[in-house]
mmCIF file of C-alpha atoms and ligand atoms in Angstrom:
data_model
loop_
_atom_site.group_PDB
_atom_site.id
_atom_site.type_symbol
_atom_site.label_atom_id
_atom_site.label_comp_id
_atom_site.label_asym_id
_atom_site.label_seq_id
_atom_site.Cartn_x
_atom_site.Cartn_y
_atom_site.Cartn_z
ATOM 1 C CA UNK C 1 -3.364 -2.851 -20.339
ATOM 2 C CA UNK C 2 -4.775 -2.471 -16.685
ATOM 3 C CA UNK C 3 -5.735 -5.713 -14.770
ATOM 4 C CA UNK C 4 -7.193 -5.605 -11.322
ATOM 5 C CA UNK C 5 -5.451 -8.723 -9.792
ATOM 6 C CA UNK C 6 -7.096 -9.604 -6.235
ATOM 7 C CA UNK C 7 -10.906 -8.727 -6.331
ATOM 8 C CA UNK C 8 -14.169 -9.704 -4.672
ATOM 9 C CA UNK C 9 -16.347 -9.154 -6.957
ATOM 10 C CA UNK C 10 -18.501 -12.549 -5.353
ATOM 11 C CA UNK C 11 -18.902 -10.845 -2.059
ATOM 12 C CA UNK C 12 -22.332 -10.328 -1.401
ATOM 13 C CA UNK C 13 -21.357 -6.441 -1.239
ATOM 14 C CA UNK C 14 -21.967 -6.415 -5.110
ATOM 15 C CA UNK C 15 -25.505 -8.313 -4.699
ATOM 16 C CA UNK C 16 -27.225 -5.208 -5.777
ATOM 17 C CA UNK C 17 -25.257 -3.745 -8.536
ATOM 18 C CA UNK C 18 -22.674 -6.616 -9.679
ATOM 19 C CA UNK C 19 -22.687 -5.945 -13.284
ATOM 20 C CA UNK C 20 -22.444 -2.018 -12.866
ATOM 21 C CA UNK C 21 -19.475 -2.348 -11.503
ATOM 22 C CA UNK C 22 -18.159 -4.863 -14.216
ATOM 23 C CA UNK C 23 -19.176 -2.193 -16.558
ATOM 24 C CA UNK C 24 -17.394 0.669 -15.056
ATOM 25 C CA UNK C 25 -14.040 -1.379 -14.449
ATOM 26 C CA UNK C 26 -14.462 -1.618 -18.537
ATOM 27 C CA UNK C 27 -14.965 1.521 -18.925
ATOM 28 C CA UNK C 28 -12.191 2.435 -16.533
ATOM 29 C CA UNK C 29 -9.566 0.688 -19.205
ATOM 30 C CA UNK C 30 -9.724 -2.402 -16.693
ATOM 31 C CA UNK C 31 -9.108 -5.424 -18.913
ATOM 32 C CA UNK C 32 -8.806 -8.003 -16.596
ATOM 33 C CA UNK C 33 -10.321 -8.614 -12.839
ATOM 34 C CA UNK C 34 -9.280 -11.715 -10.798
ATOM 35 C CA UNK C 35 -11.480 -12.651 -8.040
ATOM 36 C CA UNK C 36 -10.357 -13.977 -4.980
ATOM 37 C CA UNK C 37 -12.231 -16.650 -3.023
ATOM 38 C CA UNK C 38 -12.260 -16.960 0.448
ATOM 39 C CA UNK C 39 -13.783 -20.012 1.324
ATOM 40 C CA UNK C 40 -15.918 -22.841 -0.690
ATOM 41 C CA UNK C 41 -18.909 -21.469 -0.991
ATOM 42 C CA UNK C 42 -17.484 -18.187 -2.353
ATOM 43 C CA UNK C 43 -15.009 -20.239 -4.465
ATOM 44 C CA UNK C 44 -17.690 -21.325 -6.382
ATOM 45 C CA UNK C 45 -19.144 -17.972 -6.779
ATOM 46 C CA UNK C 46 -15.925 -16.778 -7.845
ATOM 47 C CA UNK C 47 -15.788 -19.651 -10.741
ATOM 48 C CA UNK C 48 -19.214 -18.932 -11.643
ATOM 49 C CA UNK C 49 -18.731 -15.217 -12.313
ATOM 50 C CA UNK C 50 -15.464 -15.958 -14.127
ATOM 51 C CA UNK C 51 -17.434 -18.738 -16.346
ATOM 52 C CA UNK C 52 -19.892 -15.789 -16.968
ATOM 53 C CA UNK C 53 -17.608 -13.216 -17.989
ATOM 54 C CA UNK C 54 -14.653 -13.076 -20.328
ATOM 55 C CA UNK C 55 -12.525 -10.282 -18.422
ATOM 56 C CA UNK C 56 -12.912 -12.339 -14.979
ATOM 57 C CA UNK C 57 -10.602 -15.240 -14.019
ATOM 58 C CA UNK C 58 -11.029 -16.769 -10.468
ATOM 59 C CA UNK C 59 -9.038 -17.999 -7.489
ATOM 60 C CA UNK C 60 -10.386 -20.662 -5.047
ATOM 61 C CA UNK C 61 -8.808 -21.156 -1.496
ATOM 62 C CA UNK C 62 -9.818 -21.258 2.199
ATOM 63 C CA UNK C 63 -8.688 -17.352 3.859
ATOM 64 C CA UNK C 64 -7.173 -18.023 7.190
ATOM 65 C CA UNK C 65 -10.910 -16.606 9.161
ATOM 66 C CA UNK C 66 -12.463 -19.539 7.369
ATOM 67 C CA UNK C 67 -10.282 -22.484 7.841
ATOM 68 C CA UNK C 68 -11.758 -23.538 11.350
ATOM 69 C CA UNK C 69 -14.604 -24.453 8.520
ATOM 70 C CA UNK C 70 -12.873 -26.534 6.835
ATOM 71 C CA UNK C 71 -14.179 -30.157 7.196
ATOM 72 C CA UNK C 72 -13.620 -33.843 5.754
ATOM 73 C CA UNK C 73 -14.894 -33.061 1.942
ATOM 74 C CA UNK C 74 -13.719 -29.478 1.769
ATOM 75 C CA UNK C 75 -10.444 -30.638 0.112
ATOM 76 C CA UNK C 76 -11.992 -32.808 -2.434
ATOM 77 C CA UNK C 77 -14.485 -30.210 -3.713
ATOM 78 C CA UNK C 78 -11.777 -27.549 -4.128
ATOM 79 C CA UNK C 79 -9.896 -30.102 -6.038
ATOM 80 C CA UNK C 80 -12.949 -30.238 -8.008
ATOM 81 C CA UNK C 81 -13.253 -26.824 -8.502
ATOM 82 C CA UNK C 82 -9.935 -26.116 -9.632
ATOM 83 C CA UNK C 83 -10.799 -28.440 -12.542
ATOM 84 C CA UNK C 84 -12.777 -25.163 -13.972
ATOM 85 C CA UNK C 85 -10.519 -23.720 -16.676
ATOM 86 C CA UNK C 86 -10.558 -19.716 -15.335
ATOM 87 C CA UNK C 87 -9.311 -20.894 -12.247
ATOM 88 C CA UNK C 88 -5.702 -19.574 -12.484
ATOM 89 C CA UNK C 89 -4.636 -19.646 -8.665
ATOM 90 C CA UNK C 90 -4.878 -21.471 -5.151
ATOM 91 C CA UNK C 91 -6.365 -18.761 -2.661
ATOM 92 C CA UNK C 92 -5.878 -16.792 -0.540
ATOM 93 C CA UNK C 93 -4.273 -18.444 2.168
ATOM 94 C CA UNK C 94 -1.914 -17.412 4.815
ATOM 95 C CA UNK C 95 -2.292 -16.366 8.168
ATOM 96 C CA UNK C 96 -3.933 -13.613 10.308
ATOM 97 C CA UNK C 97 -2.635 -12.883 13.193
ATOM 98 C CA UNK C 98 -4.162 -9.561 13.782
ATOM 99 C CA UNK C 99 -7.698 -10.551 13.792
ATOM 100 C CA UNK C 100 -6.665 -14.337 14.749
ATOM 101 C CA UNK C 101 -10.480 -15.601 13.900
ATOM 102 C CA UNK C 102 -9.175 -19.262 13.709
ATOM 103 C CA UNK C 103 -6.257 -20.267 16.652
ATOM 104 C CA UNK C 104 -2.796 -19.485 15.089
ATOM 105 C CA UNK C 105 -1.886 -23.436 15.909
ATOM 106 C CA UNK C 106 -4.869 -24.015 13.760
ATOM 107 C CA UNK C 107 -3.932 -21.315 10.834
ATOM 108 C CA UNK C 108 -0.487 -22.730 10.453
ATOM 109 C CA UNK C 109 -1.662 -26.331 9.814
ATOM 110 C CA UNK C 110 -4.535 -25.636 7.541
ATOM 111 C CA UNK C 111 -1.676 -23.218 5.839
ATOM 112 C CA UNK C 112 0.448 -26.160 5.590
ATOM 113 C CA UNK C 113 -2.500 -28.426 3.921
ATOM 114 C CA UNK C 114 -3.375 -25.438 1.322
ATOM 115 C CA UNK C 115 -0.133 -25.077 0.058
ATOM 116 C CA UNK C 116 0.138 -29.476 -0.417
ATOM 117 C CA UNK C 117 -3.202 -28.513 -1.873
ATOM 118 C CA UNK C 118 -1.985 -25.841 -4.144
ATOM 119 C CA UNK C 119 1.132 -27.832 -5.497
ATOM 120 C CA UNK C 120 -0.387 -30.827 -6.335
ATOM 121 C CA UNK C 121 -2.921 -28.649 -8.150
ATOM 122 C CA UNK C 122 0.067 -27.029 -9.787
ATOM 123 C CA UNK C 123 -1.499 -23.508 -9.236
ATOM 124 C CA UNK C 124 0.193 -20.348 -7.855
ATOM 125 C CA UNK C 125 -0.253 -19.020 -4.707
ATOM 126 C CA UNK C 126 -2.026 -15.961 -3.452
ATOM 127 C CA UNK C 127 -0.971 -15.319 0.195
ATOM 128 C CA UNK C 128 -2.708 -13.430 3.258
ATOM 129 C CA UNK C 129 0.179 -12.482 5.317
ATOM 130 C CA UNK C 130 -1.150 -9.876 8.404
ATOM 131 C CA UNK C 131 0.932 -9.694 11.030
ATOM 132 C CA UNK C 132 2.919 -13.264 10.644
ATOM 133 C CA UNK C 133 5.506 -12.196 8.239
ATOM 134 C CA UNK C 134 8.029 -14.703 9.622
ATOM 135 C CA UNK C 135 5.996 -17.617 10.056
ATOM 136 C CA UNK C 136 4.038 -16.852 6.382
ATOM 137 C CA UNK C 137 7.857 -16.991 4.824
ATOM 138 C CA UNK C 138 8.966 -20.190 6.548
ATOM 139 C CA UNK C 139 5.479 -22.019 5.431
ATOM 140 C CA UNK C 140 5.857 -21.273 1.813
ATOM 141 C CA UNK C 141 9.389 -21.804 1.861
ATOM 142 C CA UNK C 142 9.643 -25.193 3.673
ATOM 143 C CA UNK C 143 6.608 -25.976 0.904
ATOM 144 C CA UNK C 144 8.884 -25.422 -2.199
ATOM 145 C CA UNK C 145 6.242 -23.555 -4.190
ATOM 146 C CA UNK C 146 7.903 -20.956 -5.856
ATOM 147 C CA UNK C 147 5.055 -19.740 -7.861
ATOM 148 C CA UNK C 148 2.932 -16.844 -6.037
ATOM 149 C CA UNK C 149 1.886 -13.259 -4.802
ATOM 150 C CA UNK C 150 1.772 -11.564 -0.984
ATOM 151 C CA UNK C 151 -1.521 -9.751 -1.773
ATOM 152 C CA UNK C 152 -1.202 -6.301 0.327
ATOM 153 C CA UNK C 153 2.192 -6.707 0.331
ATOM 154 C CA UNK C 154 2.870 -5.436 4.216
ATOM 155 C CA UNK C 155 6.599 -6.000 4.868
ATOM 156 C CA UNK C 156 9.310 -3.967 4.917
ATOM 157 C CA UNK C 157 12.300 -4.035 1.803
ATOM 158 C CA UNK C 158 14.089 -6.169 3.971
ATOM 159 C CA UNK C 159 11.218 -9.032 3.698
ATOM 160 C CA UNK C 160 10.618 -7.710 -0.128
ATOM 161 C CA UNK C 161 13.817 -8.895 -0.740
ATOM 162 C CA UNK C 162 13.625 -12.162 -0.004
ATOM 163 C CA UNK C 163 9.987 -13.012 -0.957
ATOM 164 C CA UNK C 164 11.428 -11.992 -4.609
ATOM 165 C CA UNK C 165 14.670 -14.146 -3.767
ATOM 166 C CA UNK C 166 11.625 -16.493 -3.427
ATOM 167 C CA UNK C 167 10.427 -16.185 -6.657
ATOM 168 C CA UNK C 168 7.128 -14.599 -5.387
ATOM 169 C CA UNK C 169 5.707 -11.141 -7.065
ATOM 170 C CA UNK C 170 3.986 -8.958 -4.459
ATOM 171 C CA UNK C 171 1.432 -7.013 -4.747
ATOM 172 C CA UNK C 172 0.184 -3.149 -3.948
ATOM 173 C CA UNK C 173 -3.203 -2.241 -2.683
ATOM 174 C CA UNK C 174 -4.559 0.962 -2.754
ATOM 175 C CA UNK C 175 -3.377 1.429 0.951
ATOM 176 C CA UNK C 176 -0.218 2.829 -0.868
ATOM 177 C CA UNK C 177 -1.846 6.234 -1.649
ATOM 178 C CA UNK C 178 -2.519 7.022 1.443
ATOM 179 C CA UNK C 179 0.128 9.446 3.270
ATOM 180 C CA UNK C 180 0.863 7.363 6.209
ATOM 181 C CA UNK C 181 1.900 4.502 4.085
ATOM 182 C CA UNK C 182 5.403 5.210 4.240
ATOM 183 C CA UNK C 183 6.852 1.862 4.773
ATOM 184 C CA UNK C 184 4.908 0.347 1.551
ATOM 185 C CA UNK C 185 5.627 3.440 -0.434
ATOM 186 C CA UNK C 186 9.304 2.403 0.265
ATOM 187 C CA UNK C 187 8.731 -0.671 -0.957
ATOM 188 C CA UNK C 188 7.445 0.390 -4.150
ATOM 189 C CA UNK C 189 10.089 2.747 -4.575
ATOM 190 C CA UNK C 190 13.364 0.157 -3.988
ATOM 191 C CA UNK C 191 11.182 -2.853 -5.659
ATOM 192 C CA UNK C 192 11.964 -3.275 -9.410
ATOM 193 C CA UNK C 193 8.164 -3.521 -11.497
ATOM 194 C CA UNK C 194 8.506 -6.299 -13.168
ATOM 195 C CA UNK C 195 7.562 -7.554 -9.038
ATOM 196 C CA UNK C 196 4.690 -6.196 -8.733
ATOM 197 C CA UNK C 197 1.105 -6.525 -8.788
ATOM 198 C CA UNK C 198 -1.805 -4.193 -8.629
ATOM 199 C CA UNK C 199 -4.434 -4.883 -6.720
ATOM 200 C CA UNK C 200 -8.006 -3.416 -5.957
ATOM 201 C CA UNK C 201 -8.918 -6.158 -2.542
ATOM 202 C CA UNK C 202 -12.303 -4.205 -3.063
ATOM 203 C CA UNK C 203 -14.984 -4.136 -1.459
ATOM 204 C CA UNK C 204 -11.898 -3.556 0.870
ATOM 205 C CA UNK C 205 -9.157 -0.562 1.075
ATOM 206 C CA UNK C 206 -10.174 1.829 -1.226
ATOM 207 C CA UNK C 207 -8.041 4.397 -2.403
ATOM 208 C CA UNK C 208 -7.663 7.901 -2.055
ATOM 209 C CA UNK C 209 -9.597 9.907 -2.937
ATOM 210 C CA UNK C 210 -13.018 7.571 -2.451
ATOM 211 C CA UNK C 211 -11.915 6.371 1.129
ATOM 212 C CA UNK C 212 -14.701 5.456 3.368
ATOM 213 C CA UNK C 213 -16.618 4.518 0.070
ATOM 214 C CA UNK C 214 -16.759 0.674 -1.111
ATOM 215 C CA UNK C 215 -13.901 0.338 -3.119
ATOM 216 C CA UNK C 216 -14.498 -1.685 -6.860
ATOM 217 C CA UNK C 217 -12.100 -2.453 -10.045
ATOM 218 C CA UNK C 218 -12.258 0.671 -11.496
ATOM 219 C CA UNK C 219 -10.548 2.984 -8.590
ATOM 220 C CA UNK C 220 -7.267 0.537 -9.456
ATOM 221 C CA UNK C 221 -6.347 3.621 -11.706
ATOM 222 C CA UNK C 222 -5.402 5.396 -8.921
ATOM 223 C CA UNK C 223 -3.694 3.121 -7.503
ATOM 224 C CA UNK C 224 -1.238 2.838 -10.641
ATOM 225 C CA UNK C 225 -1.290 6.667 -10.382
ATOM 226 C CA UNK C 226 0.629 6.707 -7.064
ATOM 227 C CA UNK C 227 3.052 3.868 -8.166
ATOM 228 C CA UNK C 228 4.045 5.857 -11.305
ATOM 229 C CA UNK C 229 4.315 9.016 -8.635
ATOM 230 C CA UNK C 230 6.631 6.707 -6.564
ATOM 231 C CA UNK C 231 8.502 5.300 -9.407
ATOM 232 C CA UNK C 232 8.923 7.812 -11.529
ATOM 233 C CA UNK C 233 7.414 6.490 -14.501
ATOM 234 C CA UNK C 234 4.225 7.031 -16.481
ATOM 235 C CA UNK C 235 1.003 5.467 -15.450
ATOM 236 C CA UNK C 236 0.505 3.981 -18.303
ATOM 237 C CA UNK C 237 3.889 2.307 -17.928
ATOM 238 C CA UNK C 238 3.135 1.310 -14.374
ATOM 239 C CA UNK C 239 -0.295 -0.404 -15.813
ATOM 240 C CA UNK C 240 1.468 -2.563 -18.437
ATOM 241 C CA UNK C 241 4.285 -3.856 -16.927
ATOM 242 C CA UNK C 242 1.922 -4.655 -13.896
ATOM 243 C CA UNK C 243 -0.497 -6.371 -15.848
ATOM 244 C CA UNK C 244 2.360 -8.554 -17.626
ATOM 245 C CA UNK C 245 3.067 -9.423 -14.907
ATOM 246 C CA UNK C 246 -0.095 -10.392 -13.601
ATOM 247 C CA UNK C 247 -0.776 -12.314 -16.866
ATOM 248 C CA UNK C 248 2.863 -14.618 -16.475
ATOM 249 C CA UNK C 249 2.007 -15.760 -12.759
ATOM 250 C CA UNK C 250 -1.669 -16.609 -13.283
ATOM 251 C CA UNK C 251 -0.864 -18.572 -16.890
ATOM 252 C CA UNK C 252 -3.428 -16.198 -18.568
ATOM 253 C CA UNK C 253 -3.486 -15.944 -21.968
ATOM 254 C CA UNK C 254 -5.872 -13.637 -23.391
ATOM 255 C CA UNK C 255 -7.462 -14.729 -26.497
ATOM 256 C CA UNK C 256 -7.043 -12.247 -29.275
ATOM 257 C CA UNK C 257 -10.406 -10.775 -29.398
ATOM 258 C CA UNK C 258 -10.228 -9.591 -25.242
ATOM 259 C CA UNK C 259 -6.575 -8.256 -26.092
ATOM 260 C CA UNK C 260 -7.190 -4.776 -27.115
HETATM 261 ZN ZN1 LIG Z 301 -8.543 -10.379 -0.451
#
């Protein structure tokens, strides 16, 4: 089994060719995508495409560039939304402080209201964490959620460490195969599997060898590739244990007849 767990597939990058790309994750021995919103309006899109296709579950969540959008009803349609039964997980949330869109004073306190959000929803966590590892770790742990994933995982083992102390899986983008990745490739290497999470982020950070192309489910292959290289193990290995793991933090259960 191969699951691609932080997509977005409702990005307006797939307008044209949406279900091609569905197809070819199939026929890439993809099983399961989840896509990630990033704000309402993409939420929705998110639980739409998930109602329309069995292999696609779907996140909803405001991403740290979008919370300065945020207004009076957001909260209550997102509560809404999470009523939809694909919707496995609140986000992604976190914090940018590379690109700082949204004032960081502004980022932590919408943070803050997410993760309320997100437990009183009962859902896991996915967290965007660039450049704010300290201040992402003291959020989620003075929330008490231990439930989640740091999608594109960009600490050191040090910070591994205690995000899995944490309870939280992290998870690998295809950043990892590329050569100066050394820090993450470390991470992979001293981080037991049954942590971690593949993940595609496409259209975003494709893999070698299609970078500088828009990346999609299907090049998560290679991504498994180069955490088997890492690891030691088989791909296949790397796949499965990956996508158990995906399957135990989002609650999925796949009915029989999508379990190949
Ligand atoms: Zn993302």
């Amino acid at each position: 089994m191969l699951i691609d767990s932080h997509a977005h597939l409702e990005m307006k990058e797939f307008d044209n060719d949406r279900n091609d790309v569905i197809c070819r994750a199939k026929s890439a021995g993809v099983d399961f995508i989840v896509t990630v919103g990033t704000n309402l309006r993409l939420s929705r899109r998110a639980v739409a495409l998930a109602g329309q296709n069995e292999n696609i579950y779907a996140t909803i969540g405001i991403h740290p560039h979008d919370v300065g959008k945020i207004g009076n009803k957001t909260y209550d349609d997102l509560k809404e939304l999470a009523r939809e039964k694909k919707v496995v997980a609140y986000g992604e949330i976190g914090l940018d402080y590379f690109r700082n869109i949204v004032p960081q004073a502004e980022q932590l306190e919408k943070f803050g209201e997410q993760l309320q959000l997100a437990k009183e929803l009962h859902l896991p966590v996915v967290i965007h964490d660039r450049e704010a590892h300290e201040q992402s770790l003291q959020m989620i742990k003075s929330s008490g959620i231990h439930q989640g994933v740091f999608h594109c995982f960009s600490g050191d083992y040090a910070m591994a460490k205690q995000c899995l102390d944490w309870g939280f899986y992290l998870s690998v983008p295809g950043v990892v195969t590329f050569n100066k990745s050394k820090t993450m490739q470390d991470v992979v290497k001293k981080v037991p599997l049954s942590s971690l999470l593949l993940e595609t982020d496409c259209p975003y950070l494709t893999p070698d060898p299609f970078r500088g192309k828009r990346n999609e489910p299907a090049y998560i292959v290679h991504t498994a590739k180069k955490v088997a290289e890492i690891k030691g193990l088989s791909w296949e290995e790397v796949a499965a244990v990956s996508a158990q793991n995906t399957l135990a933090l989002f609650h999925i259960e796949p009915s029989p007849d999508t379990n190949k």
